[in-house]
PDB file of C-alpha atoms and ligand atoms in Angstrom:
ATOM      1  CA  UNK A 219       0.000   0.000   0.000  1.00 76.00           C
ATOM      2  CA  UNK A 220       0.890   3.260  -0.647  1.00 95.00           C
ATOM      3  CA  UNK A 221       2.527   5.178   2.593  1.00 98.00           C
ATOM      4  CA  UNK A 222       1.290   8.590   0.633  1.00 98.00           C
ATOM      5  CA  UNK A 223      -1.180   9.367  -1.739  1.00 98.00           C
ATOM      6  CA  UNK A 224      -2.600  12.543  -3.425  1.00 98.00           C
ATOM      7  CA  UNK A 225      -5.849  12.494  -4.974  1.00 98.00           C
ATOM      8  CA  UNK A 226      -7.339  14.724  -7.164  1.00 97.00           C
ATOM      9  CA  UNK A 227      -5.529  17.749  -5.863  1.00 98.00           C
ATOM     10  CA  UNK A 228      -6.306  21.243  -6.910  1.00 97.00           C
ATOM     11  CA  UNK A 229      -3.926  24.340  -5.920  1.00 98.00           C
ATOM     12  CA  UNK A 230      -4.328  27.615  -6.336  1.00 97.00           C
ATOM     13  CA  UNK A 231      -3.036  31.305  -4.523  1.00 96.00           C
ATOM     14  CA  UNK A 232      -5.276  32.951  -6.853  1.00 93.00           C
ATOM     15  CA  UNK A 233      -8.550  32.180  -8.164  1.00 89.00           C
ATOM     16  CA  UNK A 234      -8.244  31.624 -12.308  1.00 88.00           C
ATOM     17  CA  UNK A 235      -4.093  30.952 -11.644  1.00 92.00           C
ATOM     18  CA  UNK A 236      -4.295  26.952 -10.976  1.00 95.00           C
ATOM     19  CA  UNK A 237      -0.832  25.859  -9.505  1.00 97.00           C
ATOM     20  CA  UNK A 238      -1.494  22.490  -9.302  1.00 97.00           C
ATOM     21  CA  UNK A 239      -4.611  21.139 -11.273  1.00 96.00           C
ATOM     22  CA  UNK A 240      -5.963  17.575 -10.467  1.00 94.00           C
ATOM     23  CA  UNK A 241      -2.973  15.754  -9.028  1.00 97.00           C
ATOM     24  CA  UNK A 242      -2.774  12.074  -8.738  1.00 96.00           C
ATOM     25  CA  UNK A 243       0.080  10.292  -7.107  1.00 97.00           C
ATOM     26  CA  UNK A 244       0.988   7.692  -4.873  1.00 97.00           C
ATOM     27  CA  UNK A 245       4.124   7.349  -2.936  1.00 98.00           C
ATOM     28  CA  UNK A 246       5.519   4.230  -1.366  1.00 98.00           C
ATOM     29  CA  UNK A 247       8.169   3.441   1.340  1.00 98.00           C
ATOM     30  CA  UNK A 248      11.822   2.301   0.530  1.00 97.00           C
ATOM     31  CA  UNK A 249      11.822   4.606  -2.731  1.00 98.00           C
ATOM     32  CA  UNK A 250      13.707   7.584  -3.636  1.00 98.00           C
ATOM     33  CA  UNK A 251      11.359  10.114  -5.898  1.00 98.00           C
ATOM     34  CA  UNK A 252      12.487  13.161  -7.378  1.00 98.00           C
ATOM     35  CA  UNK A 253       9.671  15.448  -8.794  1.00 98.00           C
ATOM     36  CA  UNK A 254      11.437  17.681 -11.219  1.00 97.00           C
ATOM     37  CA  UNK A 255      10.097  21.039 -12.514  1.00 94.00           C
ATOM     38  CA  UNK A 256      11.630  24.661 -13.744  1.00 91.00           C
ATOM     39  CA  UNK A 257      11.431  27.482 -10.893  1.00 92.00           C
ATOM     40  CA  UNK A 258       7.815  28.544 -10.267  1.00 94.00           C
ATOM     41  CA  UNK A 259       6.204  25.103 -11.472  1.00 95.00           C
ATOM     42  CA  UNK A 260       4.710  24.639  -7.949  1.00 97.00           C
ATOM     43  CA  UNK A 261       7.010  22.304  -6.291  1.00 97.00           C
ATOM     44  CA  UNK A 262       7.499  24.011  -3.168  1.00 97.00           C
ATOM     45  CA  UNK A 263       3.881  24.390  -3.065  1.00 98.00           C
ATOM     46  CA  UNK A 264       3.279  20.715  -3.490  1.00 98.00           C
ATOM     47  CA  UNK A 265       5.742  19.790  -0.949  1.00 97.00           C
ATOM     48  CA  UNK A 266       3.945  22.131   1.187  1.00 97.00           C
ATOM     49  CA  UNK A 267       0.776  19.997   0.446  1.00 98.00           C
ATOM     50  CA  UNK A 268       2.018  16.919   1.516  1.00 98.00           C
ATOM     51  CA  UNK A 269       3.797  18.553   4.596  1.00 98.00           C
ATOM     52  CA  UNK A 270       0.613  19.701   5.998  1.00 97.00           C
ATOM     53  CA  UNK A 271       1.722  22.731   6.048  1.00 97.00           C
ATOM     54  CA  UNK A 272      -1.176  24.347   3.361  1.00 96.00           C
ATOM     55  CA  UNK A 273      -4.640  22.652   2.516  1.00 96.00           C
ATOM     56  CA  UNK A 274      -5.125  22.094  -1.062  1.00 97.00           C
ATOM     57  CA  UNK A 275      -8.684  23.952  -2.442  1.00 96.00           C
ATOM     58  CA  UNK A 276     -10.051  20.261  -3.516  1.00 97.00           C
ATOM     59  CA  UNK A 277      -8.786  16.505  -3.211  1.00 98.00           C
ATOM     60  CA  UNK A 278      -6.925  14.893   0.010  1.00 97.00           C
ATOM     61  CA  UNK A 279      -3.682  13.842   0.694  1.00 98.00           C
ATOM     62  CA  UNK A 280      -3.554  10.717   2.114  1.00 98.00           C
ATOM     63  CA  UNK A 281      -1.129   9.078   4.665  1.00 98.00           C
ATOM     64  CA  UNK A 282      -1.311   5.245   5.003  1.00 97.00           C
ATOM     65  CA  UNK A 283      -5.006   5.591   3.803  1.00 97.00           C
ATOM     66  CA  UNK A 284      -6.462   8.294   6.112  1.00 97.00           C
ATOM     67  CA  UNK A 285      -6.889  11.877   4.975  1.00 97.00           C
ATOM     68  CA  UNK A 286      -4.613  14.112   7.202  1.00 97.00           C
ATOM     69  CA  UNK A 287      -7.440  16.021   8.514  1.00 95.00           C
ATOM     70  CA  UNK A 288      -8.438  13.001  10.179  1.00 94.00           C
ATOM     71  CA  UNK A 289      -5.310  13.164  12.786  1.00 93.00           C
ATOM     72  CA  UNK A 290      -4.840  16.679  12.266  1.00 96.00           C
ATOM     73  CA  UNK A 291      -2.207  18.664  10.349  1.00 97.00           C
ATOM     74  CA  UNK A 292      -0.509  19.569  13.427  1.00 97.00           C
ATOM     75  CA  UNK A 293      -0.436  15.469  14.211  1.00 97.00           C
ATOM     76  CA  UNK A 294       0.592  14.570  10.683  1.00 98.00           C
ATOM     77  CA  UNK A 295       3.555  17.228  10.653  1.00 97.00           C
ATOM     78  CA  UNK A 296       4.383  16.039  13.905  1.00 95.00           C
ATOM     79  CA  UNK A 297       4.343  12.048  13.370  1.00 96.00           C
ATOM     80  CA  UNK A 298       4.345  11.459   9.651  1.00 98.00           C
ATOM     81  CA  UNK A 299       6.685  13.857   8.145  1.00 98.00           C
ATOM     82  CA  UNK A 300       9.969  15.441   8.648  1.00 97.00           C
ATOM     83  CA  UNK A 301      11.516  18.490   6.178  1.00 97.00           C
ATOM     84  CA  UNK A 302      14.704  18.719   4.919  1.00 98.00           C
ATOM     85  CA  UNK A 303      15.371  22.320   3.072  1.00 97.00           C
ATOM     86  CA  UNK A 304      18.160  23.947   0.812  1.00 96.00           C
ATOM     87  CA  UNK A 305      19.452  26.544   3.017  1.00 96.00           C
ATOM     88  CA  UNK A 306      19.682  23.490   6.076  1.00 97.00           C
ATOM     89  CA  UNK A 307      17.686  25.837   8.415  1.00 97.00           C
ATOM     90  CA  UNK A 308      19.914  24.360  11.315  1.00 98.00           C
ATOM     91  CA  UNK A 309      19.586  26.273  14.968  1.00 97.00           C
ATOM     92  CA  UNK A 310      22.886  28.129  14.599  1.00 97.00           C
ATOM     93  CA  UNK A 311      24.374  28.854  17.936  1.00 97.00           C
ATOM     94  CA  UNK A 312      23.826  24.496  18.688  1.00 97.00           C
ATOM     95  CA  UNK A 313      26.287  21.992  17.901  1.00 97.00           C
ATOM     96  CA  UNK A 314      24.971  19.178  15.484  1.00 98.00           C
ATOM     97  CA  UNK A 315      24.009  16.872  18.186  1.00 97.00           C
ATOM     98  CA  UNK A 316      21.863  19.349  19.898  1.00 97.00           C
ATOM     99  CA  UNK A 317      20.063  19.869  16.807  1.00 97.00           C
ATOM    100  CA  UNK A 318      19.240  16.838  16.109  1.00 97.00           C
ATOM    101  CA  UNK A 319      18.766  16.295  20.031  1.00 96.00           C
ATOM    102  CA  UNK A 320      15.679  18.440  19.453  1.00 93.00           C
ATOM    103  CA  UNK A 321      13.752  15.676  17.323  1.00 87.00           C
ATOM    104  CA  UNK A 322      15.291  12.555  18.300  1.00 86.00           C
ATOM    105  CA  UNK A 323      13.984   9.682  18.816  1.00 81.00           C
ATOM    106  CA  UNK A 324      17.331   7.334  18.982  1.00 83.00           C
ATOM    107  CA  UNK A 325      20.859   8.205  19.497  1.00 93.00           C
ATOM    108  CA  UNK A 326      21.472  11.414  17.490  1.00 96.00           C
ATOM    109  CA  UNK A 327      25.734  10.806  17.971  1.00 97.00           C
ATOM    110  CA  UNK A 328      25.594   7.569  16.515  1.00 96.00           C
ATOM    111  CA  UNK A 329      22.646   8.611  13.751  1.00 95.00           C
ATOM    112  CA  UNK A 330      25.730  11.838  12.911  1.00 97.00           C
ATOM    113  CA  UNK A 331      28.696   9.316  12.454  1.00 97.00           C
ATOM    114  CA  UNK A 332      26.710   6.965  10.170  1.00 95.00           C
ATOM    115  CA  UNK A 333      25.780  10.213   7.771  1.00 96.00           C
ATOM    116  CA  UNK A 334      29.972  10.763   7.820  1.00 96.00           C
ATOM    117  CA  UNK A 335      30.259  13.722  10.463  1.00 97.00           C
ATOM    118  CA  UNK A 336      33.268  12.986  12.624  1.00 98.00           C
ATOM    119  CA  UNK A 337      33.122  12.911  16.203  1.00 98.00           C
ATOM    120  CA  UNK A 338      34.446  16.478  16.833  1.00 98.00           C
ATOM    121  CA  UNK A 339      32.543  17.783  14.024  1.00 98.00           C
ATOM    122  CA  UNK A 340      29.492  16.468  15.846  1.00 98.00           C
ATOM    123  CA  UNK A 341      30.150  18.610  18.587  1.00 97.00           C
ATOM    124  CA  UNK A 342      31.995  21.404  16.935  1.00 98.00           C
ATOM    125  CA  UNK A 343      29.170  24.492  16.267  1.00 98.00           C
ATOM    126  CA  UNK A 344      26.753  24.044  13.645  1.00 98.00           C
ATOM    127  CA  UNK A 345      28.063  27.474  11.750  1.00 97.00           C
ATOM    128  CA  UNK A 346      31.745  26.424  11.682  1.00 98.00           C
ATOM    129  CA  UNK A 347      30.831  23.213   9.231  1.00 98.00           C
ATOM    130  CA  UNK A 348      30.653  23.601   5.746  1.00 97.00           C
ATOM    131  CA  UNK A 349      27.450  23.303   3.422  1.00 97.00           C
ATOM    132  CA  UNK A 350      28.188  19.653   2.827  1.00 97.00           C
ATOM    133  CA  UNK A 351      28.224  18.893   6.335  1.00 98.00           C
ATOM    134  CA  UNK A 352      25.599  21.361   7.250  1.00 98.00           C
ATOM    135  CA  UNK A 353      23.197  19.084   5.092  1.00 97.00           C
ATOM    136  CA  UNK A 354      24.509  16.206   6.795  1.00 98.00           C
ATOM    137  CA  UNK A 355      23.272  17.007  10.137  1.00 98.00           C
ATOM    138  CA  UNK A 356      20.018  18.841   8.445  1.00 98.00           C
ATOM    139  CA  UNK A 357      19.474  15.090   6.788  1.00 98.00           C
ATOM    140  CA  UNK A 358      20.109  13.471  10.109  1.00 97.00           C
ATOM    141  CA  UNK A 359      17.488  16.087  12.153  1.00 96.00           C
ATOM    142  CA  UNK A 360      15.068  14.156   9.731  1.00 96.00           C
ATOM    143  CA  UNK A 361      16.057  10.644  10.130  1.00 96.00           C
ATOM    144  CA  UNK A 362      16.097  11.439  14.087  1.00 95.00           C
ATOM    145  CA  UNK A 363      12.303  12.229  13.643  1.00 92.00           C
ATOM    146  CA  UNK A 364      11.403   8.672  12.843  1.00 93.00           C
ATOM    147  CA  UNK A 365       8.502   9.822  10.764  1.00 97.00           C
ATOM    148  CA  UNK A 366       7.753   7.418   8.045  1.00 98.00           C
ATOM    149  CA  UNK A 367       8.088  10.686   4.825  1.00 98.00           C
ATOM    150  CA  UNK A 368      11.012  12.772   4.412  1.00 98.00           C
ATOM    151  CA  UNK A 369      10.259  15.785   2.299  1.00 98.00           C
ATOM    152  CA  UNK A 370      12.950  17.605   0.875  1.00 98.00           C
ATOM    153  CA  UNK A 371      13.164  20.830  -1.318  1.00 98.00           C
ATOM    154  CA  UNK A 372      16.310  21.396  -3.175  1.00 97.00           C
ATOM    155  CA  UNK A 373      18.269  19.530  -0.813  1.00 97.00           C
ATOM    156  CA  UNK A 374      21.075  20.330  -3.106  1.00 97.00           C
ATOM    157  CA  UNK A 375      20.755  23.756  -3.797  1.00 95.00           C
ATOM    158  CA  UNK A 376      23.716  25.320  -2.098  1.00 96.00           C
ATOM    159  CA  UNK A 377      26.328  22.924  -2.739  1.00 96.00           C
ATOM    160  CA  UNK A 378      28.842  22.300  -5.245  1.00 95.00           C
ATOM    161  CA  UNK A 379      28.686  19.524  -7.535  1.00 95.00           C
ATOM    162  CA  UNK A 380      30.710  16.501  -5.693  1.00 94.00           C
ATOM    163  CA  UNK A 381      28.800  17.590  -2.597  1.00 96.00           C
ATOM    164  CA  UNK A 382      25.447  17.360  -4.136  1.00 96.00           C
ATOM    165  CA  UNK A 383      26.619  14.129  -5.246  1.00 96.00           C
ATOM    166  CA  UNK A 384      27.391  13.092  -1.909  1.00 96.00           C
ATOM    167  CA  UNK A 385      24.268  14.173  -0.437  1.00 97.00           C
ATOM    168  CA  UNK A 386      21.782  12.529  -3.577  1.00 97.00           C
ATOM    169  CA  UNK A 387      23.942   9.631  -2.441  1.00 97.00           C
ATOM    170  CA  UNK A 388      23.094   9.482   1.312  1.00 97.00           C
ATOM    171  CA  UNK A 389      18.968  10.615   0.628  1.00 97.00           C
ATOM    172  CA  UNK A 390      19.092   7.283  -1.775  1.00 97.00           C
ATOM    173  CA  UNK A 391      20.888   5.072   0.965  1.00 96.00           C
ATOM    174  CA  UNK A 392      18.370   6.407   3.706  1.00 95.00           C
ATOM    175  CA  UNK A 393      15.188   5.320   1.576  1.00 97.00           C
ATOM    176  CA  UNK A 394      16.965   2.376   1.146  1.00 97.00           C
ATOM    177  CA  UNK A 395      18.626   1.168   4.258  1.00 96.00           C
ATOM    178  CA  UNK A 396      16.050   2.905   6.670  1.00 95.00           C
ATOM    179  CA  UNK A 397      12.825   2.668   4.468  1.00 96.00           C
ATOM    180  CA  UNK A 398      11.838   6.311   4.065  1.00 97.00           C
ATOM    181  CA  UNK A 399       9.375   7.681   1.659  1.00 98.00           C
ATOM    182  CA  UNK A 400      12.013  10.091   0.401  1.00 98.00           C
ATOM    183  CA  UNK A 401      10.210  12.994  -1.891  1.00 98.00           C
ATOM    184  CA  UNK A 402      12.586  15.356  -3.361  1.00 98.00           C
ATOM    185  CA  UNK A 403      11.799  18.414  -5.451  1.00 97.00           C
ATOM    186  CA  UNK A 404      14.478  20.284  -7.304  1.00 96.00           C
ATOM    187  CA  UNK A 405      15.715  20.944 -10.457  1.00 91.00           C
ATOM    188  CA  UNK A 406      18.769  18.924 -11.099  1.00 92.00           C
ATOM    189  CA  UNK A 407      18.912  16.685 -13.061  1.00 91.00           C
ATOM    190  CA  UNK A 408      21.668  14.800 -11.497  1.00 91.00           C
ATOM    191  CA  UNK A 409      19.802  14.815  -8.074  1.00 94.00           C
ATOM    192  CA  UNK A 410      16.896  13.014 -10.488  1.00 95.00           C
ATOM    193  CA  UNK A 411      19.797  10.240 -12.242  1.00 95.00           C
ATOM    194  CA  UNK A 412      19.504   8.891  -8.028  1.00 95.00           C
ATOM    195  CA  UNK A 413      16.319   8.601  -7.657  1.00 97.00           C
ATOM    196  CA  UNK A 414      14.020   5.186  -7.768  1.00 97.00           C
ATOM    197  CA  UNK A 415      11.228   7.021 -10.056  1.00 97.00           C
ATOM    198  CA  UNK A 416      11.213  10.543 -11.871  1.00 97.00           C
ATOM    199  CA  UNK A 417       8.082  12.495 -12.030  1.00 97.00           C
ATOM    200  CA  UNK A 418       7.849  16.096 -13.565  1.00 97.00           C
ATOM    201  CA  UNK A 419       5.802  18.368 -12.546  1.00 96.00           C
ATOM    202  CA  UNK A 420       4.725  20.789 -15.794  1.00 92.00           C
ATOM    203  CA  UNK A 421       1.483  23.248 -16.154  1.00 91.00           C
ATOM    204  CA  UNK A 422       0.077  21.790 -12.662  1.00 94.00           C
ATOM    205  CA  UNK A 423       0.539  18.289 -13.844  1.00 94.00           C
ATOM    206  CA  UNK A 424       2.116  15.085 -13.036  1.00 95.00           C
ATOM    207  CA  UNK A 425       4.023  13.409 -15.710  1.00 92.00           C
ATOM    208  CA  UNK A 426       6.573   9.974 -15.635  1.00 89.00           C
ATOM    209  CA  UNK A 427       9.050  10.277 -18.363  1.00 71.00           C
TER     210      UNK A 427
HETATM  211  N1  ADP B  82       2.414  32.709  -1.021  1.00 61.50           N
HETATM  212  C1  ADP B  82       2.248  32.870  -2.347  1.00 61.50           C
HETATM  213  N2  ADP B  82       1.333  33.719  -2.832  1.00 61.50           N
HETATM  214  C2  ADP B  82       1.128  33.855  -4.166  1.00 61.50           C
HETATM  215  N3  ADP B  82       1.817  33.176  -5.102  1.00 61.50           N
HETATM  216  C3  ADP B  82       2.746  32.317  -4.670  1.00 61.50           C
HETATM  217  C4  ADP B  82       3.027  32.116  -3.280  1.00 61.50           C
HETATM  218  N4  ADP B  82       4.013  31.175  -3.166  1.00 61.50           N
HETATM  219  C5  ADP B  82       4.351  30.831  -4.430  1.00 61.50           C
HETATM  220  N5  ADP B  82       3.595  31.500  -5.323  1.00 61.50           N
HETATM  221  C6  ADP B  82       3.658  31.361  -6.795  1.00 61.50           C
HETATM  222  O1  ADP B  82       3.268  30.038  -7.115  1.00 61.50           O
HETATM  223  C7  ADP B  82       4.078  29.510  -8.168  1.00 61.50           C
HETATM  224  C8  ADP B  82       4.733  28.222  -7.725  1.00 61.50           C
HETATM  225  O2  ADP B  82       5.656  28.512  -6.690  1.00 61.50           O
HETATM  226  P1  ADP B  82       6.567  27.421  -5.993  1.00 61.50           P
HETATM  227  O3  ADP B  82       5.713  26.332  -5.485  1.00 61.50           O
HETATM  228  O4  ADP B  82       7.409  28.133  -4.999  1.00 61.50           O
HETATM  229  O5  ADP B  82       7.427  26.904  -7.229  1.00 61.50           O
HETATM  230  P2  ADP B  82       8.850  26.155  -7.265  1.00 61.50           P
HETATM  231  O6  ADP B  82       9.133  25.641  -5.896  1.00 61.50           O
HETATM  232  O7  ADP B  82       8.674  25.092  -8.302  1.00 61.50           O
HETATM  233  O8  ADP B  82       9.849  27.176  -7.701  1.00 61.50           O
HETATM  234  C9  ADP B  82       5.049  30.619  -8.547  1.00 61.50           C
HETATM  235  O9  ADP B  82       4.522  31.306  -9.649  1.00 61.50           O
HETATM  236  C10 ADP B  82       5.066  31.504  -7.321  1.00 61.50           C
HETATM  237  O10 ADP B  82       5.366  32.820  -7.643  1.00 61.50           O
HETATM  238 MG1   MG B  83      10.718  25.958  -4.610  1.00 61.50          MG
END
């Protein structure tokens, strides 16, 4: 069964601008999607969707069969979900074990050294790591969550190229390992090359390649 499923979705800020129009898609656990789309195509939006963090105008989103109103969007971004952004939104005067302290539900040390932050890294200020890292610990915040979806926008965004490469690397290996419903929006397409299934998202649509 599907972990995550939108159905019949309709979007819009303003009335006779659809953002997304009639949205179908169903998302399962253990798989690495990336939802491509050009800047403005609405994948933020989408994400924001599934998040609970907006209500679409018409269709549900579903999460393991029950429409997140049922449990609340406050209980679904809570239990079901955890964000992962481009610009890390880390809590900048903690370490990286404090921040991920903050969600954790298991060891957040031991969670850091599997994603490849050293020791002293771990516990060295969040601001004196680089981007690479930065995502690292943003990635492991997530994980620490336990929630079943990871959402992340542009995960790569801010980093160079080997970096990005890194970081497609460890969102694949989490979905894998771990069994996360990882959905990732952004417009790379070597972020996409990693991914289990490629949607695009084009004139509030849905496509597969
Ligand atoms: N709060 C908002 N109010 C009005 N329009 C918005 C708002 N947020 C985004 N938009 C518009 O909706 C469209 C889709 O935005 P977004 O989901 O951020 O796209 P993407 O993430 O693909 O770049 C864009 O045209 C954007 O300008
Ligand atoms: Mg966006």
């Amino acid at each position: 069964m599907a972990v995550l499923e939108m159905k019949e979705i309709c979007y819009a800020y303003e009335e006779g601008r659809p953002i997304l129009s009639n949205v179908n898609m169903e998302f399962e656990t253990g798989k690495m999607y990336a939802i491509l789309g050009p800047s403005g195509s609405g994948k933020t939006t989408l994400l924001s969707l599934i998040g609970g963090l907006d209500i679409p105008q018409k269709g549900e989103i579903l999460f393991e069969g029950e429409n997140i109103s049922q449990c609340g969007l406050a209980c679904h971004r809570r239990n079901h979900v955890a964000l992962i952004f481009q610009s890390y939104n880390l809590i900048d005067y903690m370490t990286p074990v404090e921040n991920v302290a903050l969600t954790a539900r298991q060891d957040a040390l031991a969670l850091l050294l599997r994603l490849g932050l050293t020791a002293e890294e771990a516990k060295r200020n969040v601001m004196k790591l680089s981007g690479g890292q930065q995502q690292r610990v943003a990635i492991a915040r997530a994980l620490a969550s336990d929630t079943p979806v990871i959402l992340a926008d542009e995960p790569t965004g801010n980093l160079d190229e080997d970096t990005a490469g890194e970081i497609a690397g460890i969102l694949k290996e989490s979905a894998h390992e771990l069994n996360k419903c990882m959905i990732v929006v952004t417009h790379s397409n070597e972020l996409a090359a990693k991914a289990d299934v490629v949607l695009y998202l084009k004139c509030g649509s849905i496509h597969t390649a």
